[in-house]
Amino acid sequence: MQASGGGPYRHGPFYPRIGDAWHNPRPLAQPAQREPHLAASGLQHPARLIPLAFLAVIVLGTLLLMLPLARADAGSAPLLTALFTSVSAVCVTGLSTVDTPVYWSGFGQVVILGLFQVGGFGIMTGATLLGMLVMRRLRLGTRLVAQAETRSLGLGDVMAVLRLILTVTVAVEAVVAAVLALRLHYGYGESWGQALWNGIFQSVSAFNNAGFSTYSDSLMGFVADPLVVVPIMLAIVLGGLGFPVLFELRREHRRWVRWSVHTKITLLGSAILIFGGAAMILLYEYGNPGTLGPLEGGGKLLGALFHSVTARTAGFNTVDVGSMRVETLAVNYVLMFIGGGSAGTAGGIKVTTFFLLGFVVWAEIHAGRDTTAFRRRISVETQRQALTVVLLGVTVLAVATLLLLSVSEFPLHMLMFESISAFATVGLSTGITAELPPVGQSILIVLMFVGRVGTITVATALALRSRQTAYRYPEERPIVG
């Protein structure tokens, strides 16, 4: 069996690339050369369909949330409020300009849950699963679109991955919902109906890294309760690892030596970020009376660990982010910008992208001929893809932050926090989202959409076609540094 990039599968079913198909969409279009009808149907360039699919669901969600039935009070939600909430839910971000359990009715909350379930599951993956359940067979074109959302998988793996996505999603969300419902009923006196609904909502939101909550203060009331916090943390981590990693762990769980470079980087990098971030947060917030200060020793550890996990993409909070020290907010910048694993529900530039650049720097410092990771050579193309993703992300954030500075009076560190949180689809806030002017909220809407769909996917969708030159210019080496 050959990988889409041409090399053999040396480590499980995944070719060791960064992980996101929008890093290198060309292999997805190659089968169109043998299937001319794909060009007519628009599937020759599936990356162009992804933004349109997300936009379609966002529009539908906005219309549903503008119905009087969706509001807890009389009247309809304003267009900007409904649009902001719909984008935040579909892009599994969690930022909100209103208090979700107070502003939205039961119907509105169900709509929001449905939106972030669809967004986390993947628009194209969901459509393909529906076709599989109805027809039990998929056309080649539909598989190509599914591959665009399941990222680095080969066509032969798509069916297995779709089943895995469905199985893992249902299993994790059901187990976590059951645990939470039992705890909320017996530990906090909620009725069975209320406990079950809150458990389901928090569980689905956690696995999809959405960050929406049916509690006005998010999870601050459970900061020291491991029976609530730990299941949610596990759901966040599993959803944020990425389905290629879960797929490979299932197939090679007893032979870790055969894991792909992608899986090894994702697991090791995630562990470093989670525990390193928790240590930094604990160090800075240990005595802060507005965050971890009032908690006992075990509560401090749990609070720091949970925030490190959720800051990478989920958006729940068990402490007041607005009361954090500036140093802690800086730690959040890093965790949010990097995000989670590729092809999962996480946002950010992705763990593999960040650590691959670390390997590039390491190789350059040690004057290595090749960039290597776990005794495997990383291609120059992959290195360029990683650098492109990071630079595009930094550029988008710089422009957005400058625009926010020009339309609001909040300090730079708070606006930067909101920008990174929106772009990396995290959902944490220092409390200024609702106070931003309409133009500022519109900027966050664009950031959430671009961050979820992917900067390169957006660029590919806007491009007419990809052209390769038939010549190469002479090489020169400008002075660097």
Short mmCIF file of C-alpha atoms in Angstrom, two decimals:
data_model
loop_
_atom_site.label_atom_id
_atom_site.label_comp_id
_atom_site.label_asym_id
_atom_site.label_seq_id
_atom_site.Cartn_x
_atom_site.Cartn_y
_atom_site.Cartn_z
CA MET A 1 0.00 0.00 0.00
CA GLN A 2 1.29 3.46 -0.90
CA ALA A 3 0.69 6.70 0.95
CA SER A 4 -0.84 9.67 -0.76
CA GLY A 5 2.55 11.31 -0.75
CA GLY A 6 4.09 8.39 -2.61
CA GLY A 7 6.06 6.72 0.18
CA PRO A 8 5.23 3.49 1.97
CA TYR A 9 3.36 3.39 5.25
CA ARG A 10 6.20 2.72 7.60
CA HIS A 11 4.35 3.51 10.81
CA GLY A 12 0.73 2.54 10.76
CA PRO A 13 -1.90 3.94 8.39
CA PHE A 14 -0.80 7.56 8.42
CA TYR A 15 1.89 9.23 6.41
CA PRO A 16 3.92 11.37 8.86
CA ARG A 17 2.92 14.84 7.83
CA ILE A 18 1.67 17.72 9.90
CA GLY A 19 -1.77 16.15 9.83
CA ASP A 20 -4.14 18.68 8.30
CA ALA A 21 -5.15 18.15 4.70
CA TRP A 22 -5.33 21.88 4.15
CA HIS A 23 -1.57 21.93 4.63
CA ASN A 24 -1.28 20.10 1.33
CA PRO A 25 -4.61 19.78 -0.47
CA ARG A 26 -3.18 18.62 -3.81
CA PRO A 27 -3.29 14.85 -3.14
CA LEU A 28 -7.04 15.13 -2.60
CA ALA A 29 -7.50 16.45 -6.13
CA GLN A 30 -5.39 13.83 -7.88
CA PRO A 31 -8.18 11.24 -8.34
CA ALA A 32 -10.14 13.90 -10.24
CA GLN A 33 -7.81 13.32 -13.16
CA ARG A 34 -9.37 9.88 -13.53
CA GLU A 35 -12.90 11.09 -12.74
CA PRO A 36 -13.71 14.09 -14.96
CA HIS A 37 -17.20 14.39 -13.51
CA LEU A 38 -15.70 15.59 -10.23
CA ALA A 39 -14.71 18.90 -11.77
CA ALA A 40 -18.29 19.57 -12.79
CA SER A 41 -19.62 18.70 -9.36
CA GLY A 42 -17.12 20.92 -7.57
CA LEU A 43 -15.47 18.05 -5.73
CA GLN A 44 -12.24 18.34 -7.64
CA HIS A 45 -11.26 20.97 -5.10
CA PRO A 46 -12.88 19.83 -1.84
CA ALA A 47 -11.06 22.48 0.19
CA ARG A 48 -13.26 25.07 -1.52
CA LEU A 49 -16.40 23.32 -0.31
CA ILE A 50 -15.40 23.31 3.36
CA PRO A 51 -15.82 27.07 3.98
CA LEU A 52 -19.10 27.03 2.06
CA ALA A 53 -20.39 24.11 4.12
CA PHE A 54 -19.49 25.85 7.37
CA LEU A 55 -21.11 29.05 6.14
CA ALA A 56 -24.31 27.18 5.26
CA VAL A 57 -24.59 25.71 8.76
CA ILE A 58 -23.76 29.08 10.32
CA VAL A 59 -26.55 30.77 8.35
CA LEU A 60 -29.00 28.04 9.33
CA GLY A 61 -27.98 28.34 12.98
CA THR A 62 -28.35 32.11 12.88
CA LEU A 63 -31.87 31.86 11.48
CA LEU A 64 -32.88 29.31 14.11
CA LEU A 65 -31.45 31.42 16.94
CA MET A 66 -33.34 34.47 15.67
CA LEU A 67 -36.65 32.68 16.17
CA PRO A 68 -38.63 33.98 19.18
CA LEU A 69 -38.75 30.36 20.37
CA ALA A 70 -34.97 30.42 20.89
CA ARG A 71 -34.99 33.25 23.45
CA ALA A 72 -35.88 32.83 27.10
CA ASP A 73 -37.52 36.27 27.12
CA ALA A 74 -40.04 37.69 24.69
CA GLY A 75 -38.86 38.82 21.27
CA SER A 76 -36.19 37.69 18.86
CA ALA A 77 -32.43 37.81 19.29
CA PRO A 78 -30.68 40.61 17.36
CA LEU A 79 -28.91 39.53 14.19
CA LEU A 80 -25.40 40.17 15.54
CA THR A 81 -26.08 38.21 18.74
CA ALA A 82 -27.51 35.24 16.84
CA LEU A 83 -24.73 35.34 14.25
CA PHE A 84 -21.97 35.58 16.87
CA THR A 85 -23.42 32.65 18.82
CA SER A 86 -23.91 30.56 15.69
CA VAL A 87 -20.35 31.15 14.46
CA SER A 88 -18.95 30.47 17.91
CA ALA A 89 -20.89 27.20 18.16
CA VAL A 90 -20.20 25.89 14.65
CA CYS A 91 -16.53 26.84 14.96
CA VAL A 92 -16.50 25.15 18.42
CA THR A 93 -15.12 28.26 20.09
CA GLY A 94 -17.33 29.10 23.07
CA LEU A 95 -17.07 32.88 23.08
CA SER A 96 -20.43 34.51 23.73
CA THR A 97 -21.87 37.99 24.01
CA VAL A 98 -24.75 36.80 26.21
CA ASP A 99 -25.25 34.50 29.21
CA THR A 100 -26.11 31.21 27.48
CA PRO A 101 -28.37 29.58 30.14
CA VAL A 102 -30.17 32.87 30.88
CA TYR A 103 -30.52 34.40 27.42
CA TRP A 104 -31.40 31.30 25.41
CA SER A 105 -34.42 29.08 25.96
CA GLY A 106 -34.32 25.30 26.07
CA PHE A 107 -34.86 25.26 22.31
CA GLY A 108 -32.07 27.77 21.80
CA GLN A 109 -29.69 25.69 23.90
CA VAL A 110 -30.57 22.57 21.90
CA VAL A 111 -29.80 24.49 18.69
CA ILE A 112 -26.43 25.59 20.11
CA LEU A 113 -25.63 22.01 21.16
CA GLY A 114 -26.50 20.78 17.69
CA LEU A 115 -24.32 23.45 16.08
CA PHE A 116 -21.17 22.65 18.02
CA GLN A 117 -21.77 18.92 17.63
CA VAL A 118 -21.94 19.39 13.86
CA GLY A 119 -18.97 21.76 13.89
CA GLY A 120 -16.81 19.44 15.95
CA PHE A 121 -17.82 16.36 14.06
CA GLY A 122 -16.95 18.00 10.77
CA ILE A 123 -19.45 19.14 8.17
CA MET A 124 -18.13 16.85 5.46
CA THR A 125 -17.63 13.92 7.82
CA GLY A 126 -21.20 14.21 9.03
CA ALA A 127 -22.55 14.36 5.48
CA THR A 128 -20.53 11.30 4.52
CA LEU A 129 -21.72 9.38 7.58
CA LEU A 130 -25.31 10.20 6.71
CA GLY A 131 -24.76 8.87 3.20
CA MET A 132 -23.17 5.72 4.62
CA LEU A 133 -26.11 5.08 6.91
CA VAL A 134 -28.68 5.68 4.18
CA MET A 135 -27.04 4.10 1.14
CA ARG A 136 -24.42 1.87 2.82
CA ARG A 137 -22.09 2.82 0.02
CA LEU A 138 -20.23 5.97 -0.93
CA ARG A 139 -19.27 7.40 -4.26
CA LEU A 140 -15.62 8.30 -4.81
CA GLY A 141 -16.42 12.00 -4.89
CA THR A 142 -18.08 11.97 -1.48
CA ARG A 143 -15.11 10.12 -0.03
CA LEU A 144 -12.81 12.84 -1.31
CA VAL A 145 -14.81 15.50 0.50
CA ALA A 146 -14.74 13.43 3.67
CA GLN A 147 -10.99 13.15 3.35
CA ALA A 148 -10.69 16.93 3.28
CA GLU A 149 -12.15 17.08 6.77
CA THR A 150 -10.50 13.95 8.17
CA ARG A 151 -7.18 15.42 7.01
CA SER A 152 -4.23 13.11 6.39
CA LEU A 153 -6.00 9.79 5.85
CA GLY A 154 -5.83 7.80 2.63
CA LEU A 155 -8.93 6.89 0.66
CA GLY A 156 -8.71 3.28 1.80
CA ASP A 157 -8.93 4.39 5.43
CA VAL A 158 -11.89 6.76 5.11
CA MET A 159 -14.60 4.17 5.81
CA ALA A 160 -12.80 2.83 8.86
CA VAL A 161 -12.18 6.34 10.13
CA LEU A 162 -15.81 7.33 9.72
CA ARG A 163 -16.85 4.36 11.84
CA LEU A 164 -14.20 5.23 14.40
CA ILE A 165 -15.35 8.85 14.58
CA LEU A 166 -18.94 7.77 15.19
CA THR A 167 -17.98 5.13 17.74
CA VAL A 168 -15.57 7.33 19.69
CA THR A 169 -17.90 10.33 19.65
CA VAL A 170 -20.94 8.44 20.90
CA ALA A 171 -19.00 6.39 23.43
CA VAL A 172 -17.06 9.25 25.02
CA GLU A 173 -19.98 11.65 25.11
CA ALA A 174 -22.33 9.02 26.54
CA VAL A 175 -19.95 7.85 29.28
CA VAL A 176 -18.99 11.37 30.36
CA ALA A 177 -22.63 12.50 30.28
CA ALA A 178 -23.65 9.57 32.50
CA VAL A 179 -20.87 10.25 35.02
CA LEU A 180 -21.72 13.95 35.17
CA ALA A 181 -25.45 13.32 35.47
CA LEU A 182 -24.95 10.97 38.40
CA ARG A 183 -22.64 13.43 40.15
CA LEU A 184 -24.92 16.42 39.54
CA HIS A 185 -27.96 14.53 40.84
CA TYR A 186 -26.47 12.89 43.92
CA GLY A 187 -23.81 15.47 44.73
CA TYR A 188 -25.58 18.75 43.92
CA GLY A 189 -29.24 17.89 44.27
CA GLU A 190 -30.24 18.56 40.68
CA SER A 191 -33.36 16.79 39.43
CA TRP A 192 -32.79 13.82 37.12
CA GLY A 193 -34.00 15.78 34.11
CA GLN A 194 -31.83 18.78 34.90
CA ALA A 195 -28.79 16.65 35.77
CA LEU A 196 -29.15 14.61 32.58
CA TRP A 197 -29.46 17.69 30.37
CA ASN A 198 -26.54 19.47 32.04
CA GLY A 199 -24.46 16.30 31.83
CA ILE A 200 -25.19 15.82 28.12
CA PHE A 201 -24.56 19.48 27.27
CA GLN A 202 -21.25 19.66 29.17
CA SER A 203 -20.14 16.30 27.78
CA VAL A 204 -20.82 17.12 24.13
CA SER A 205 -19.32 20.57 24.58
CA ALA A 206 -16.18 19.10 26.17
CA PHE A 207 -15.54 16.41 23.57
CA ASN A 208 -16.06 18.90 20.77
CA ASN A 209 -13.84 21.41 22.58
CA ALA A 210 -16.66 23.95 22.31
CA GLY A 211 -16.57 25.52 25.78
CA PHE A 212 -20.28 26.35 25.96
CA SER A 213 -21.88 25.63 29.33
CA THR A 214 -25.36 25.58 30.83
CA TYR A 215 -23.94 27.29 33.92
CA SER A 216 -23.56 31.07 33.95
CA ASP A 217 -20.11 30.89 35.58
CA SER A 218 -19.00 27.98 33.36
CA LEU A 219 -17.50 25.36 35.69
CA MET A 220 -16.28 27.66 38.48
CA GLY A 221 -18.64 25.99 40.92
CA PHE A 222 -16.87 22.66 40.39
CA VAL A 223 -13.24 23.83 40.51
CA ALA A 224 -12.24 21.40 43.29
CA ASP A 225 -14.57 18.53 42.37
CA PRO A 226 -12.60 15.80 40.55
CA LEU A 227 -15.78 13.83 39.76
CA VAL A 228 -16.90 16.68 37.52
CA VAL A 229 -13.62 18.19 36.37
CA VAL A 230 -11.67 15.01 35.54
CA PRO A 231 -14.27 13.45 33.16
CA ILE A 232 -14.54 16.77 31.33
CA MET A 233 -10.75 16.99 31.09
CA LEU A 234 -10.55 13.49 29.62
CA ALA A 235 -13.23 14.33 27.04
CA ILE A 236 -11.38 17.51 26.07
CA VAL A 237 -8.07 15.67 25.65
CA LEU A 238 -9.59 12.83 23.62
CA GLY A 239 -11.43 15.21 21.32
CA GLY A 240 -8.34 17.38 20.93
CA LEU A 241 -5.87 14.60 20.09
CA GLY A 242 -7.24 14.16 16.60
CA PHE A 243 -8.87 11.15 14.98
CA PRO A 244 -5.73 9.97 13.12
CA VAL A 245 -4.02 9.55 16.49
CA LEU A 246 -7.00 7.73 18.01
CA PHE A 247 -7.23 5.54 14.91
CA GLU A 248 -3.58 4.59 15.12
CA LEU A 249 -3.67 4.02 18.88
CA ARG A 250 -6.54 1.61 18.37
CA ARG A 251 -4.63 -0.36 15.74
CA GLU A 252 -1.16 -0.19 17.31
CA HIS A 253 -1.92 0.25 21.02
CA ARG A 254 0.48 -2.55 22.00
CA ARG A 255 3.26 -1.61 19.58
CA TRP A 256 4.12 1.99 20.38
CA VAL A 257 7.41 1.67 18.50
CA ARG A 258 5.43 1.46 15.28
CA TRP A 259 3.52 4.66 15.91
CA SER A 260 3.92 7.28 13.20
CA VAL A 261 5.94 10.43 13.76
CA HIS A 262 2.67 12.36 13.75
CA THR A 263 1.25 10.31 16.63
CA LYS A 264 4.46 10.47 18.65
CA ILE A 265 4.76 14.24 18.26
CA THR A 266 1.09 14.77 19.10
CA LEU A 267 1.17 12.66 22.27
CA LEU A 268 4.54 13.88 23.53
CA GLY A 269 3.84 17.49 22.61
CA SER A 270 0.41 17.43 24.25
CA ALA A 271 1.87 16.03 27.47
CA ILE A 272 4.58 18.70 27.54
CA LEU A 273 2.06 21.49 26.98
CA ILE A 274 -0.48 20.20 29.49
CA PHE A 275 1.87 19.55 32.40
CA GLY A 276 4.27 22.38 31.58
CA GLY A 277 1.37 24.80 31.31
CA ALA A 278 -0.13 23.55 34.58
CA ALA A 279 3.19 24.10 36.37
CA MET A 280 3.45 27.67 35.07
CA ILE A 281 -0.17 28.47 35.96
CA LEU A 282 0.28 27.02 39.45
CA LEU A 283 3.45 29.06 39.92
CA TYR A 284 1.87 32.38 38.94
CA GLU A 285 -1.61 31.88 40.42
CA TYR A 286 -0.81 29.94 43.60
CA GLY A 287 -1.44 32.88 45.92
CA ASN A 288 -3.77 34.93 43.71
CA PRO A 289 -6.93 35.56 45.80
CA GLY A 290 -8.98 35.94 42.61
CA THR A 291 -8.10 32.52 41.18
CA LEU A 292 -6.30 29.62 42.91
CA GLY A 293 -5.47 31.42 46.16
CA PRO A 294 -8.53 30.43 48.24
CA LEU A 295 -8.30 26.72 47.27
CA GLU A 296 -6.63 23.95 49.25
CA GLY A 297 -3.52 22.20 47.91
CA GLY A 298 -5.38 19.53 45.93
CA GLY A 299 -7.80 22.10 44.58
CA LYS A 300 -4.94 24.31 43.41
CA LEU A 301 -3.35 21.41 41.52
CA LEU A 302 -6.65 20.38 39.95
CA GLY A 303 -7.50 23.97 39.03
CA ALA A 304 -4.11 24.56 37.40
CA LEU A 305 -4.22 21.27 35.50
CA PHE A 306 -7.77 21.84 34.26
CA HIS A 307 -6.98 25.34 33.07
CA SER A 308 -3.90 24.11 31.21
CA VAL A 309 -6.05 21.51 29.44
CA THR A 310 -8.92 23.83 28.61
CA ALA A 311 -6.70 26.76 27.57
CA ARG A 312 -5.34 24.76 24.65
CA THR A 313 -8.72 24.76 22.91
CA ALA A 314 -11.78 23.94 25.04
CA GLY A 315 -12.76 27.24 26.65
CA PHE A 316 -14.30 26.07 29.92
CA ASN A 317 -13.04 27.87 33.00
CA THR A 318 -13.01 26.90 36.68
CA VAL A 319 -11.33 30.16 37.73
CA ASP A 320 -11.90 33.79 36.80
CA VAL A 321 -9.71 34.46 33.76
CA GLY A 322 -10.18 38.21 34.16
CA SER A 323 -8.50 38.03 37.59
CA MET A 324 -5.39 36.24 36.33
CA ARG A 325 -1.97 37.85 36.44
CA VAL A 326 -0.58 39.22 33.19
CA GLU A 327 2.15 36.56 33.30
CA THR A 328 -0.50 33.84 33.37
CA LEU A 329 -2.32 35.43 30.45
CA ALA A 330 0.96 35.23 28.53
CA VAL A 331 1.13 31.50 29.27
CA ASN A 332 -2.42 31.28 27.93
CA TYR A 333 -1.33 33.03 24.73
CA VAL A 334 1.12 30.22 24.01
CA LEU A 335 -1.23 27.37 24.94
CA MET A 336 -4.12 28.81 22.93
CA PHE A 337 -2.06 29.62 19.84
CA ILE A 338 -0.55 26.12 19.66
CA GLY A 339 -3.86 24.36 20.32
CA GLY A 340 -4.35 20.61 20.03
CA GLY A 341 -3.91 17.76 17.59
CA SER A 342 -4.65 17.75 13.89
CA ALA A 343 -7.92 16.37 12.52
CA GLY A 344 -9.67 16.62 15.85
CA THR A 345 -11.95 19.16 17.47
CA ALA A 346 -9.07 21.36 18.63
CA GLY A 347 -8.04 24.68 17.15
CA GLY A 348 -4.78 26.59 17.00
CA ILE A 349 -1.87 26.01 14.66
CA LYS A 350 -1.70 22.41 16.00
CA VAL A 351 0.81 20.62 18.19
CA THR A 352 2.64 18.94 15.32
CA THR A 353 3.10 22.23 13.48
CA PHE A 354 4.72 23.87 16.50
CA PHE A 355 6.99 21.00 17.46
CA LEU A 356 8.06 20.36 13.86
CA LEU A 357 9.40 23.90 13.76
CA GLY A 358 11.19 23.11 17.00
CA PHE A 359 12.88 20.18 15.28
CA VAL A 360 13.84 22.49 12.41
CA VAL A 361 15.49 24.94 14.82
CA TRP A 362 17.25 22.09 16.63
CA ALA A 363 18.64 20.74 13.37
CA GLU A 364 19.85 24.19 12.32
CA ILE A 365 21.57 24.83 15.66
CA HIS A 366 23.36 21.50 15.47
CA ALA A 367 24.22 21.98 11.80
CA GLY A 368 22.37 18.84 10.85
CA ARG A 369 22.03 18.02 7.18
CA ASP A 370 18.40 16.94 7.61
CA THR A 371 15.59 17.79 10.00
CA THR A 372 14.73 14.59 11.84
CA ALA A 373 12.21 13.48 14.43
CA PHE A 374 12.22 10.07 16.09
CA ARG A 375 14.83 8.83 13.60
CA ARG A 376 12.75 9.87 10.62
CA ARG A 377 13.59 12.63 8.16
CA ILE A 378 11.07 15.45 7.85
CA SER A 379 10.61 16.60 4.26
CA VAL A 380 11.39 20.17 3.25
CA GLU A 381 7.83 20.48 1.95
CA THR A 382 6.43 19.67 5.39
CA GLN A 383 8.76 22.18 7.02
CA ARG A 384 7.56 24.88 4.62
CA GLN A 385 3.95 23.98 5.34
CA ALA A 386 4.52 24.32 9.09
CA LEU A 387 6.25 27.67 8.67
CA THR A 388 3.45 28.91 6.41
CA VAL A 389 0.76 27.97 8.91
CA VAL A 390 2.55 29.76 11.75
CA LEU A 391 3.31 32.92 9.77
CA LEU A 392 -0.23 33.16 8.41
CA GLY A 393 -1.59 32.71 11.92
CA VAL A 394 0.67 35.40 13.38
CA THR A 395 -0.22 37.77 10.53
CA VAL A 396 -3.96 37.29 10.99
CA LEU A 397 -3.68 37.82 14.75
CA ALA A 398 -1.52 40.93 14.37
CA VAL A 399 -3.95 42.55 11.95
CA ALA A 400 -6.99 41.61 14.06
CA THR A 401 -5.45 42.90 17.29
CA LEU A 402 -4.54 46.22 15.66
CA LEU A 403 -8.10 46.55 14.37
CA LEU A 404 -9.52 45.82 17.82
CA LEU A 405 -7.20 48.45 19.33
CA SER A 406 -8.57 51.00 16.89
CA VAL A 407 -12.23 50.36 17.76
CA SER A 408 -12.10 49.77 21.53
CA GLU A 409 -10.54 51.24 24.66
CA PHE A 410 -9.43 48.00 26.31
CA PRO A 411 -5.71 47.39 27.00
CA LEU A 412 -3.54 45.52 24.54
CA HIS A 413 -3.09 42.36 26.63
CA MET A 414 -6.87 41.86 26.95
CA LEU A 415 -7.54 42.43 23.26
CA MET A 416 -4.70 40.12 22.30
CA PHE A 417 -6.17 37.47 24.58
CA GLU A 418 -9.58 37.77 22.89
CA SER A 419 -8.01 37.64 19.43
CA ILE A 420 -5.97 34.51 20.10
CA SER A 421 -8.91 32.86 21.85
CA ALA A 422 -11.15 33.50 18.84
CA PHE A 423 -8.60 32.53 16.19
CA ALA A 424 -7.55 29.35 18.03
CA THR A 425 -11.25 28.55 18.70
CA VAL A 426 -10.62 28.35 22.44
CA GLY A 427 -13.43 30.44 23.90
CA LEU A 428 -11.76 31.75 27.05
CA SER A 429 -12.35 35.42 27.72
CA THR A 430 -11.20 38.09 30.13
CA GLY A 431 -14.81 39.26 30.24
CA ILE A 432 -14.77 41.92 27.53
CA THR A 433 -16.41 40.06 24.64
CA ALA A 434 -19.90 41.40 25.35
CA GLU A 435 -18.53 44.92 25.90
CA LEU A 436 -16.81 45.19 22.54
CA PRO A 437 -18.55 47.41 19.97
CA PRO A 438 -20.36 45.71 17.07
CA VAL A 439 -17.33 46.20 14.83
CA GLY A 440 -15.11 44.51 17.42
CA GLN A 441 -17.49 41.57 17.73
CA SER A 442 -17.57 41.28 13.95
CA ILE A 443 -13.76 41.04 13.93
CA LEU A 444 -13.99 38.15 16.40
CA ILE A 445 -16.56 36.46 14.15
CA VAL A 446 -14.12 36.56 11.24
CA LEU A 447 -11.31 35.28 13.47
CA MET A 448 -13.39 32.33 14.67
CA PHE A 449 -14.34 31.36 11.14
CA VAL A 450 -10.81 31.65 9.77
CA GLY A 451 -9.38 29.82 12.77
CA ARG A 452 -11.77 26.89 12.48
CA VAL A 453 -11.70 26.46 8.71
CA GLY A 454 -7.96 27.00 8.52
CA THR A 455 -5.96 29.79 6.98
CA ILE A 456 -4.64 27.70 4.11
CA THR A 457 -8.09 26.24 3.43
CA VAL A 458 -9.47 29.75 3.11
CA ALA A 459 -6.64 30.73 0.79
CA THR A 460 -7.18 27.61 -1.30
CA ALA A 461 -10.92 28.20 -1.46
CA LEU A 462 -10.38 31.72 -2.77
CA ALA A 463 -7.76 30.72 -5.33
CA LEU A 464 -8.98 29.99 -8.85
CA ARG A 465 -6.62 27.10 -9.35
CA SER A 466 -3.20 25.91 -8.28
CA ARG A 467 -0.50 26.45 -10.90
CA GLN A 468 3.04 25.13 -10.90
CA THR A 469 5.75 26.83 -12.90
CA ALA A 470 7.64 24.74 -15.44
CA TYR A 471 10.93 26.44 -14.61
CA ARG A 472 13.15 27.29 -11.64
CA TYR A 473 15.08 30.50 -11.02
CA PRO A 474 18.81 30.55 -10.15
CA GLU A 475 19.49 30.15 -6.45
CA GLU A 476 20.87 32.88 -4.19
CA ARG A 477 21.41 33.07 -0.43
CA PRO A 478 20.51 36.42 1.17
CA ILE A 479 22.09 37.24 4.53
CA VAL A 480 19.87 36.07 7.39
CA GLY A 481 20.07 37.66 10.85
#
